[in-house]
Amino acid sequence: MQTHVLPVDAERPELKVISKAAGILRRGGLVAFPTETVYGLGANALDEAAVQRIFAAKGRPATNPVIVHVADIASARDLVAEWPEQAERLAERFWPGPLTLVLPKIDLVPNMVTAGASTVALRVPAHPVALALLQAAQFPIAAPSANCSTALSPTRAEHVLYGLDGLIDLVLDAGPVPGGLESTVIDLTVKPPRILRPGLVTPAELEAAIGTVLRPRAHAWADSSEPKKSPGMLERHYAPRTPLEGVAGNSVERVRELSTQGLRVGWIAFSDVAKQGATATVVRILPADPGACAKELYAVLHELDAAGLDRIVVALPPATEEWLAVRDRLRRAATCFADGNGFED
Ligand code: TXA
Ligand code: MG
């Protein structure tokens, strides 16, 4: 299959381009499109065969459910058996935006979408291209991140092509996305609600809207149902091919140690000060603000992964709640995550 790439205006998407993409989706095809978080790989959520194609293209295990994108609150309500008060408050406050609500589904939603679960994950994305596509399609769009299963999520159209060129029909290229990290996923079928995946909407923001929410279970990775490969091995997801180490404290020393062994090391730090005494082959400095860092994180990881390095060392940001999502993604990207008190599992 040839994958077409169509440029599209990120602010005012051209009707012609959007109609073409909606037509492909209507006929059961796959279209990668920008959302405000990452690029998604879309299919008609109500067409089981089309959704099956998403799983095949990504190599995604059938046990991992996908998010369903809808145009507005009314379309979300059409797909669920219950719409609790908390859903209304969160949707009013955060949609369109990077928050995904898990709610009891109705039969119309195919089991393939939810991996057999009785719940469905829903969100209204804030990107003009995603919204225009949903409006043109007139059906909900199932869309996981547009990367091969377990690989880094795409924040640009080029990243989508790294893994999926030749496997999907179309990529809508609107340039880099504004958010950079996947949405926060919250389960509203339990009391109190539980965050399944931290993201751009923080626990504090959720609690300001609906009261107590439970934090993600430590080490219970919502994205994977595969058994751990061996004790002490981290579940790799959102991962570059190059082995990545997260280091708290003195990452300078770790970089020096690896460089001395003759390894080509990429170093990601959060302050220019870290450059002092750097022996790394490539150094990238990320902003010391969680939101600004999220926006650049995957692009930097993609870049270093393509640089022919032996190792990527990341100086970990502080273990505070505002860094929860960034640390979560780094933990999943890492082959080794040394957080001060030895290695975390
Ligand atoms: O920002 C995002 O959320 C992006 C863009 C494209 O919207 N999408 C995304 O989708 O990251 P994906 O499939 O890569 O991640 C979906 C997450 C996974 O952690 C999955 O396990 C969880 O949502 N999920 C989906 N449906 C669920 C359900 N019914 N119950 C619990 N978790 C669910
Ligand atoms: Mg993903």
Tab-separated table of C-alpha atoms and ligand atoms in Angstrom:
chain	number	residue	atom	x	y	z
A	1	MET	CA	0.000	0.000	0.000
A	2	GLN	CA	1.207	3.508	-0.729
A	3	THR	CA	0.868	5.975	2.120
A	4	HIS	CA	-0.098	9.437	0.916
A	5	VAL	CA	0.902	12.553	2.850
A	6	LEU	CA	-1.300	15.625	2.533
A	7	PRO	CA	-0.286	18.962	4.031
A	8	VAL	CA	-3.101	20.635	5.896
A	9	ASP	CA	-3.366	24.028	7.596
A	10	ALA	CA	-3.222	23.489	11.366
A	11	GLU	CA	-5.470	26.463	12.128
A	12	ARG	CA	-7.869	26.503	9.167
A	13	PRO	CA	-7.882	23.008	7.673
A	14	GLU	CA	-8.802	23.012	3.975
A	15	LEU	CA	-12.236	21.481	3.353
A	16	LYS	CA	-10.972	19.553	0.311
A	17	VAL	CA	-8.256	17.797	2.314
A	18	ILE	CA	-10.580	17.025	5.221
A	19	SER	CA	-13.277	15.614	2.882
A	20	LYS	CA	-10.738	13.331	1.245
A	21	ALA	CA	-9.567	12.035	4.635
A	22	ALA	CA	-13.160	11.558	5.854
A	23	GLY	CA	-13.932	9.614	2.654
A	24	ILE	CA	-11.041	7.223	3.293
A	25	LEU	CA	-12.265	6.650	6.849
A	26	ARG	CA	-15.832	6.090	5.594
A	27	ARG	CA	-14.567	3.358	3.266
A	28	GLY	CA	-12.802	1.577	6.150
A	29	GLY	CA	-9.313	3.021	5.596
A	30	LEU	CA	-6.687	4.326	8.027
A	31	VAL	CA	-5.795	8.024	8.363
A	32	ALA	CA	-3.138	9.460	10.693
A	33	PHE	CA	-4.092	12.940	11.879
A	34	PRO	CA	-2.816	15.523	14.364
A	35	THR	CA	-4.413	16.009	17.755
A	36	GLU	CA	-3.229	18.548	20.317
A	37	THR	CA	-1.354	15.765	22.173
A	38	VAL	CA	0.230	13.436	19.568
A	39	TYR	CA	-0.674	12.201	16.076
A	40	GLY	CA	-3.413	9.542	16.159
A	41	LEU	CA	-4.018	6.629	13.793
A	42	GLY	CA	-7.713	6.872	12.982
A	43	ALA	CA	-10.392	4.465	11.779
A	44	ASN	CA	-14.196	4.522	11.911
A	45	ALA	CA	-14.797	3.396	15.509
A	46	LEU	CA	-18.101	1.742	14.574
A	47	ASP	CA	-16.531	-0.378	11.789
A	48	GLU	CA	-14.968	-3.421	13.429
A	49	ALA	CA	-12.963	-4.424	10.336
A	50	ALA	CA	-11.456	-0.924	10.075
A	51	VAL	CA	-10.500	-0.948	13.758
A	52	GLN	CA	-8.920	-4.361	13.241
A	53	ARG	CA	-6.680	-2.703	10.611
A	54	ILE	CA	-5.358	-0.271	13.260
A	55	PHE	CA	-4.243	-3.205	15.401
A	56	ALA	CA	-2.635	-4.939	12.399
A	57	ALA	CA	-0.750	-1.823	11.221
A	58	LYS	CA	0.590	-1.033	14.697
A	59	GLY	CA	1.288	-4.610	15.721
A	60	ARG	CA	-0.799	-3.770	18.782
A	61	PRO	CA	-1.950	-6.620	21.032
A	62	ALA	CA	-5.736	-7.101	20.807
A	63	THR	CA	-5.780	-6.832	24.616
A	64	ASN	CA	-4.975	-3.096	24.560
A	65	PRO	CA	-8.116	-0.972	23.975
A	66	VAL	CA	-8.050	2.224	21.888
A	67	ILE	CA	-9.414	5.691	22.593
A	68	VAL	CA	-12.526	6.832	20.731
A	69	HIS	CA	-12.519	10.469	19.593
A	70	VAL	CA	-15.803	12.359	19.296
A	71	ALA	CA	-16.775	15.838	18.093
A	72	ASP	CA	-18.594	17.019	21.226
A	73	ILE	CA	-20.184	16.061	24.543
A	74	ALA	CA	-23.445	14.979	22.902
A	75	SER	CA	-21.605	12.496	20.670
A	76	ALA	CA	-19.788	11.105	23.724
A	77	ARG	CA	-23.081	10.606	25.559
A	78	ASP	CA	-24.404	8.672	22.551
A	79	LEU	CA	-21.783	5.947	23.137
A	80	VAL	CA	-22.128	5.358	26.875
A	81	ALA	CA	-24.613	3.580	29.114
A	82	GLU	CA	-24.155	6.154	31.879
A	83	TRP	CA	-23.060	9.770	31.918
A	84	PRO	CA	-22.380	10.576	35.579
A	85	GLU	CA	-22.208	14.083	37.022
A	86	GLN	CA	-18.406	13.783	37.211
A	87	ALA	CA	-18.226	13.121	33.473
A	88	GLU	CA	-20.302	16.236	32.805
A	89	ARG	CA	-18.073	18.385	35.012
A	90	LEU	CA	-14.829	17.094	33.534
A	91	ALA	CA	-16.082	17.329	29.963
A	92	GLU	CA	-17.353	20.888	30.513
A	93	ARG	CA	-14.048	21.891	32.052
A	94	PHE	CA	-11.500	20.086	29.842
A	95	TRP	CA	-13.073	19.299	26.446
A	96	PRO	CA	-11.991	19.835	23.799
A	97	GLY	CA	-8.673	18.869	25.398
A	98	PRO	CA	-6.181	16.252	26.584
A	99	LEU	CA	-8.448	14.295	28.941
A	100	THR	CA	-9.873	10.827	28.231
A	101	LEU	CA	-12.860	9.530	30.222
A	102	VAL	CA	-13.425	5.799	30.741
A	103	LEU	CA	-17.172	5.034	31.027
A	104	PRO	CA	-19.534	2.044	30.568
A	105	LYS	CA	-20.077	1.460	26.842
A	106	ILE	CA	-23.189	0.593	24.856
A	107	ASP	CA	-23.346	-2.360	22.444
A	108	LEU	CA	-22.900	-0.131	19.396
A	109	VAL	CA	-19.211	0.251	20.319
A	110	PRO	CA	-17.441	-2.823	18.894
A	111	ASN	CA	-15.618	-5.114	21.334
A	112	MET	CA	-12.505	-4.812	19.187
A	113	VAL	CA	-12.262	-1.122	20.197
A	114	THR	CA	-12.416	-1.829	23.922
A	115	ALA	CA	-10.452	-5.088	23.893
A	116	GLY	CA	-13.547	-6.886	25.112
A	117	ALA	CA	-14.023	-4.548	28.086
A	118	SER	CA	-17.468	-3.210	29.005
A	119	THR	CA	-16.016	0.311	29.164
A	120	VAL	CA	-15.003	2.769	26.456
A	121	ALA	CA	-12.375	5.550	26.612
A	122	LEU	CA	-13.619	8.829	25.083
A	123	ARG	CA	-12.236	12.252	24.345
A	124	VAL	CA	-12.895	15.391	22.310
A	125	PRO	CA	-9.520	16.475	20.888
A	126	ALA	CA	-8.629	20.200	20.778
A	127	HIS	CA	-6.827	20.271	17.424
A	128	PRO	CA	-8.713	22.082	14.603
A	129	VAL	CA	-7.753	19.323	12.110
A	130	ALA	CA	-9.012	16.546	14.392
A	131	LEU	CA	-12.259	18.420	15.050
A	132	ALA	CA	-12.811	19.171	11.356
A	133	LEU	CA	-12.250	15.500	10.536
A	134	LEU	CA	-14.754	14.380	13.199
A	135	GLN	CA	-17.335	16.860	11.928
A	136	ALA	CA	-16.858	15.789	8.313
A	137	ALA	CA	-16.898	12.076	9.143
A	138	GLN	CA	-20.069	12.177	11.264
A	139	PHE	CA	-18.948	9.052	13.120
A	140	PRO	CA	-16.627	8.532	16.114
A	141	ILE	CA	-12.969	7.915	15.261
A	142	ALA	CA	-10.951	5.263	17.112
A	143	ALA	CA	-7.354	6.423	17.299
A	144	PRO	CA	-4.394	5.224	19.286
A	145	SER	CA	-1.113	7.102	18.862
A	146	ALA	CA	0.178	6.677	15.285
A	147	ASN	CA	3.270	4.609	16.021
A	148	CYS	CA	4.132	0.920	16.065
A	149	SER	CA	3.131	-0.744	19.320
A	150	THR	CA	5.556	0.117	22.192
A	151	ALA	CA	7.540	2.642	20.065
A	152	LEU	CA	7.783	6.390	20.678
A	153	SER	CA	4.627	8.396	20.039
A	154	PRO	CA	4.673	10.735	17.023
A	155	THR	CA	4.548	14.495	17.481
A	156	ARG	CA	5.221	15.201	13.781
A	157	ALA	CA	4.096	13.628	10.511
A	158	GLU	CA	7.652	12.359	9.841
A	159	HIS	CA	7.497	10.358	13.069
A	160	VAL	CA	4.319	8.647	11.828
A	161	LEU	CA	6.089	7.609	8.637
A	162	TYR	CA	9.090	6.098	10.529
A	163	GLY	CA	6.921	3.227	11.678
A	164	LEU	CA	3.799	3.171	9.502
A	165	ASP	CA	4.862	4.158	5.957
A	166	GLY	CA	3.267	1.680	3.553
A	167	LEU	CA	0.867	0.364	6.198
A	168	ILE	CA	-1.746	3.139	6.261
A	169	ASP	CA	-3.648	5.128	3.634
A	170	LEU	CA	-2.997	8.736	4.533
A	171	VAL	CA	-1.156	11.085	6.871
A	172	LEU	CA	-2.538	14.595	7.382
A	173	ASP	CA	0.561	16.711	7.971
A	174	ALA	CA	-0.172	19.814	10.042
A	175	GLY	CA	3.360	20.159	11.405
A	176	PRO	CA	4.416	19.641	15.047
A	177	VAL	CA	1.577	19.185	17.546
A	178	PRO	CA	1.220	21.702	20.389
A	179	GLY	CA	0.966	19.305	23.385
A	180	GLY	CA	3.516	16.565	22.907
A	181	LEU	CA	2.354	13.983	25.490
A	182	GLU	CA	-0.653	11.660	25.384
A	183	SER	CA	-3.875	12.599	27.180
A	184	THR	CA	-4.608	11.910	30.832
A	185	VAL	CA	-6.845	8.818	31.108
A	186	ILE	CA	-9.271	8.694	34.068
A	187	ASP	CA	-11.538	5.785	34.979
A	188	LEU	CA	-14.955	7.082	36.071
A	189	THR	CA	-16.419	3.604	36.637
A	190	VAL	CA	-14.723	3.339	40.053
A	191	LYS	CA	-15.181	5.403	43.216
A	192	PRO	CA	-13.213	7.525	43.699
A	193	PRO	CA	-12.178	7.872	40.061
A	194	ARG	CA	-8.662	6.650	39.265
A	195	ILE	CA	-6.068	8.082	36.892
A	196	LEU	CA	-4.980	5.213	34.628
A	197	ARG	CA	-2.401	7.233	32.701
A	198	PRO	CA	-0.966	10.594	33.792
A	199	GLY	CA	-0.948	13.261	31.085
A	200	LEU	CA	-1.199	16.951	30.348
A	201	VAL	CA	-4.170	17.431	32.697
A	202	THR	CA	-2.687	17.103	36.200
A	203	PRO	CA	-4.196	15.358	39.268
A	204	ALA	CA	-4.569	18.750	40.958
A	205	GLU	CA	-6.598	20.112	38.021
A	206	LEU	CA	-8.860	17.027	38.079
A	207	GLU	CA	-9.393	17.344	41.832
A	208	ALA	CA	-10.301	21.009	41.481
A	209	ALA	CA	-13.155	19.872	39.206
A	210	ILE	CA	-14.460	16.698	40.900
A	211	GLY	CA	-12.738	16.185	44.272
A	212	THR	CA	-10.543	13.235	45.227
A	213	VAL	CA	-9.019	11.154	42.449
A	214	LEU	CA	-6.687	8.219	42.931
A	215	ARG	CA	-3.216	8.406	41.417
A	216	PRO	CA	-2.084	5.768	38.939
A	217	ARG	CA	-1.218	2.506	40.606
A	218	ALA	CA	2.528	2.332	40.941
A	219	HIS	CA	3.867	0.059	38.229
A	220	ALA	CA	0.432	-1.004	36.994
A	221	TRP	CA	0.965	0.085	33.428
A	222	ALA	CA	-2.387	0.791	31.836
A	223	ASP	CA	-0.881	0.307	28.398
A	224	SER	CA	0.321	-3.221	28.730
A	225	SER	CA	-1.211	-6.476	29.677
A	226	GLU	CA	1.882	-8.443	28.797
A	227	PRO	CA	3.509	-10.211	31.719
A	228	LYS	CA	6.780	-8.701	32.899
A	229	LYS	CA	9.656	-10.244	31.029
A	230	SER	CA	11.669	-10.804	34.153
A	231	PRO	CA	11.669	-9.394	37.661
A	232	GLY	CA	13.479	-6.068	37.726
A	233	MET	CA	12.847	-5.447	34.037
A	234	LEU	CA	10.729	-2.476	33.234
A	235	GLU	CA	7.760	-2.637	30.936
A	236	ARG	CA	9.049	-0.836	27.844
A	237	HIS	CA	6.562	1.371	26.056
A	238	TYR	CA	6.925	4.747	24.367
A	239	ALA	CA	10.495	3.525	23.972
A	240	PRO	CA	13.335	4.406	21.607
A	241	ARG	CA	15.364	1.525	20.147
A	242	THR	CA	18.514	2.922	21.770
A	243	PRO	CA	18.813	1.813	25.420
A	244	LEU	CA	17.791	4.709	27.686
A	245	GLU	CA	18.787	5.317	31.304
A	246	GLY	CA	16.980	7.713	33.623
A	247	VAL	CA	19.351	9.034	36.272
A	248	ALA	CA	18.496	11.103	39.343
A	249	GLY	CA	21.242	13.260	40.782
A	250	ASN	CA	24.608	13.230	39.127
A	251	SER	CA	24.029	12.221	35.546
A	252	VAL	CA	27.280	13.988	34.526
A	253	GLU	CA	29.211	11.239	36.208
A	254	ARG	CA	27.202	8.495	34.539
A	255	VAL	CA	27.724	10.095	31.129
A	256	ARG	CA	31.482	10.334	31.786
A	257	GLU	CA	31.613	6.709	32.902
A	258	LEU	CA	29.877	5.479	29.730
A	259	SER	CA	31.926	7.747	27.448
A	260	THR	CA	35.133	6.458	29.034
A	261	GLN	CA	34.015	2.954	28.068
A	262	GLY	CA	34.016	4.203	24.474
A	263	LEU	CA	30.219	4.407	24.129
A	264	ARG	CA	28.544	7.098	22.047
A	265	VAL	CA	26.209	8.736	24.557
A	266	GLY	CA	23.268	11.105	24.040
A	267	TRP	CA	22.518	13.199	27.091
A	268	ILE	CA	19.213	14.901	27.873
A	269	ALA	CA	19.283	17.403	30.706
A	270	PHE	CA	17.050	20.151	32.051
A	271	SER	CA	19.522	22.923	32.576
A	272	ASP	CA	22.406	24.415	30.704
A	273	VAL	CA	24.539	24.051	33.805
A	274	ALA	CA	24.558	20.357	33.046
A	275	LYS	CA	26.643	21.047	29.977
A	276	GLN	CA	29.634	21.785	32.150
A	277	GLY	CA	32.039	18.922	31.897
A	278	ALA	CA	29.800	17.122	29.392
A	279	THR	CA	31.530	14.256	27.639
A	280	ALA	CA	28.454	13.147	25.708
A	281	THR	CA	28.451	12.877	21.921
A	282	VAL	CA	25.147	14.773	21.722
A	283	VAL	CA	23.625	17.017	24.398
A	284	ARG	CA	20.047	18.270	24.357
A	285	ILE	CA	18.618	20.640	26.946
A	286	LEU	CA	14.888	20.441	27.638
A	287	PRO	CA	12.891	23.263	29.279
A	288	ALA	CA	12.657	23.065	33.077
A	289	ASP	CA	8.878	23.554	32.896
A	290	PRO	CA	6.747	20.368	32.662
A	291	GLY	CA	4.421	21.597	29.886
A	292	ALA	CA	7.185	23.067	27.746
A	293	CYS	CA	9.263	19.931	28.284
A	294	ALA	CA	6.370	17.650	27.279
A	295	LYS	CA	6.040	19.527	24.010
A	296	GLU	CA	9.639	18.712	23.011
A	297	LEU	CA	10.322	15.411	24.746
A	298	TYR	CA	9.304	12.913	22.033
A	299	ALA	CA	10.904	14.956	19.232
A	300	VAL	CA	14.218	14.946	21.118
A	301	LEU	CA	13.939	11.211	21.821
A	302	HIS	CA	13.151	10.540	18.138
A	303	GLU	CA	16.149	12.666	17.125
A	304	LEU	CA	18.595	10.944	19.487
A	305	ASP	CA	17.227	7.532	18.540
A	306	ALA	CA	18.107	8.269	14.907
A	307	ALA	CA	21.611	9.523	15.776
A	308	GLY	CA	23.345	6.132	15.932
A	309	LEU	CA	24.089	6.323	19.651
A	310	ASP	CA	24.865	3.437	21.997
A	311	ARG	CA	23.049	4.908	24.978
A	312	ILE	CA	20.726	7.758	25.951
A	313	VAL	CA	21.104	9.152	29.465
A	314	VAL	CA	18.327	11.365	30.826
A	315	ALA	CA	18.778	13.520	33.920
A	316	LEU	CA	15.443	12.922	35.655
A	317	PRO	CA	13.219	15.869	36.587
A	318	PRO	CA	12.092	16.119	40.238
A	319	ALA	CA	9.714	13.477	41.630
A	320	THR	CA	6.906	16.012	42.094
A	321	GLU	CA	3.334	15.660	40.852
A	322	GLU	CA	3.645	18.326	38.156
A	323	TRP	CA	6.300	16.116	36.539
A	324	LEU	CA	4.203	12.935	36.908
A	325	ALA	CA	3.432	12.509	33.186
A	326	VAL	CA	6.935	13.259	31.925
A	327	ARG	CA	8.474	10.905	34.500
A	328	ASP	CA	5.899	8.225	33.625
A	329	ARG	CA	6.895	8.347	29.940
A	330	LEU	CA	10.614	8.375	30.774
A	331	ARG	CA	10.130	5.399	33.068
A	332	ARG	CA	8.430	3.475	30.304
A	333	ALA	CA	11.071	4.523	27.767
A	334	ALA	CA	13.873	3.374	30.014
A	335	THR	CA	15.769	0.126	30.174
A	336	CYS	CA	17.031	1.408	33.478
A	337	PHE	CA	15.504	4.039	35.803
A	338	ALA	CA	17.753	4.887	38.747
A	339	ASP	CA	15.832	7.161	41.021
A	340	GLY	CA	18.165	7.863	43.882
A	341	ASN	CA	17.459	4.792	45.983
A	342	GLY	CA	18.756	2.273	43.542
A	343	PHE	CA	16.742	0.979	40.621
A	344	GLU	CA	13.010	1.284	40.489
A	345	ASP	CA	11.019	-1.597	39.183
B	1	TXA	O1	-3.499	11.769	23.573
B	1	TXA	C1	-3.951	10.639	23.359
B	1	TXA	O2	-4.638	10.039	24.192
B	1	TXA	C2	-3.623	10.007	21.993
B	1	TXA	C3	-4.310	10.819	20.917
B	1	TXA	C4	-4.151	10.202	19.560
B	1	TXA	O3	-5.648	11.000	21.258
B	1	TXA	N1	-4.072	8.641	21.966
B	1	TXA	C5	-3.451	7.647	22.641
B	1	TXA	O4	-4.016	6.424	22.452
B	1	TXA	O5	-2.474	7.812	23.332
B	1	TXA	P1	-3.308	5.039	22.858
B	1	TXA	O6	-4.169	3.985	22.283
B	1	TXA	O7	-1.906	5.050	22.444
B	1	TXA	O8	-3.495	4.993	24.390
B	1	TXA	C6	-4.765	4.685	24.917
B	1	TXA	C7	-4.698	4.490	26.413
B	1	TXA	C8	-4.017	3.205	26.756
B	1	TXA	O9	-3.332	3.380	27.972
B	1	TXA	C9	-5.197	2.256	26.899
B	1	TXA	O10	-4.882	1.131	27.663
B	1	TXA	C10	-6.199	3.168	27.567
B	1	TXA	O11	-6.014	4.425	26.938
B	1	TXA	N2	-7.589	2.742	27.332
B	1	TXA	C11	-8.275	2.767	26.177
B	1	TXA	N3	-9.514	2.260	26.347
B	1	TXA	C12	-9.620	1.922	27.639
B	1	TXA	C13	-10.648	1.352	28.439
B	1	TXA	N4	-11.833	1.014	27.948
B	1	TXA	N5	-10.387	1.155	29.746
B	1	TXA	C14	-9.200	1.496	30.267
B	1	TXA	N6	-8.176	2.031	29.571
B	1	TXA	C15	-8.379	2.241	28.268
B	2	MG	MG	0.240	4.821	22.276
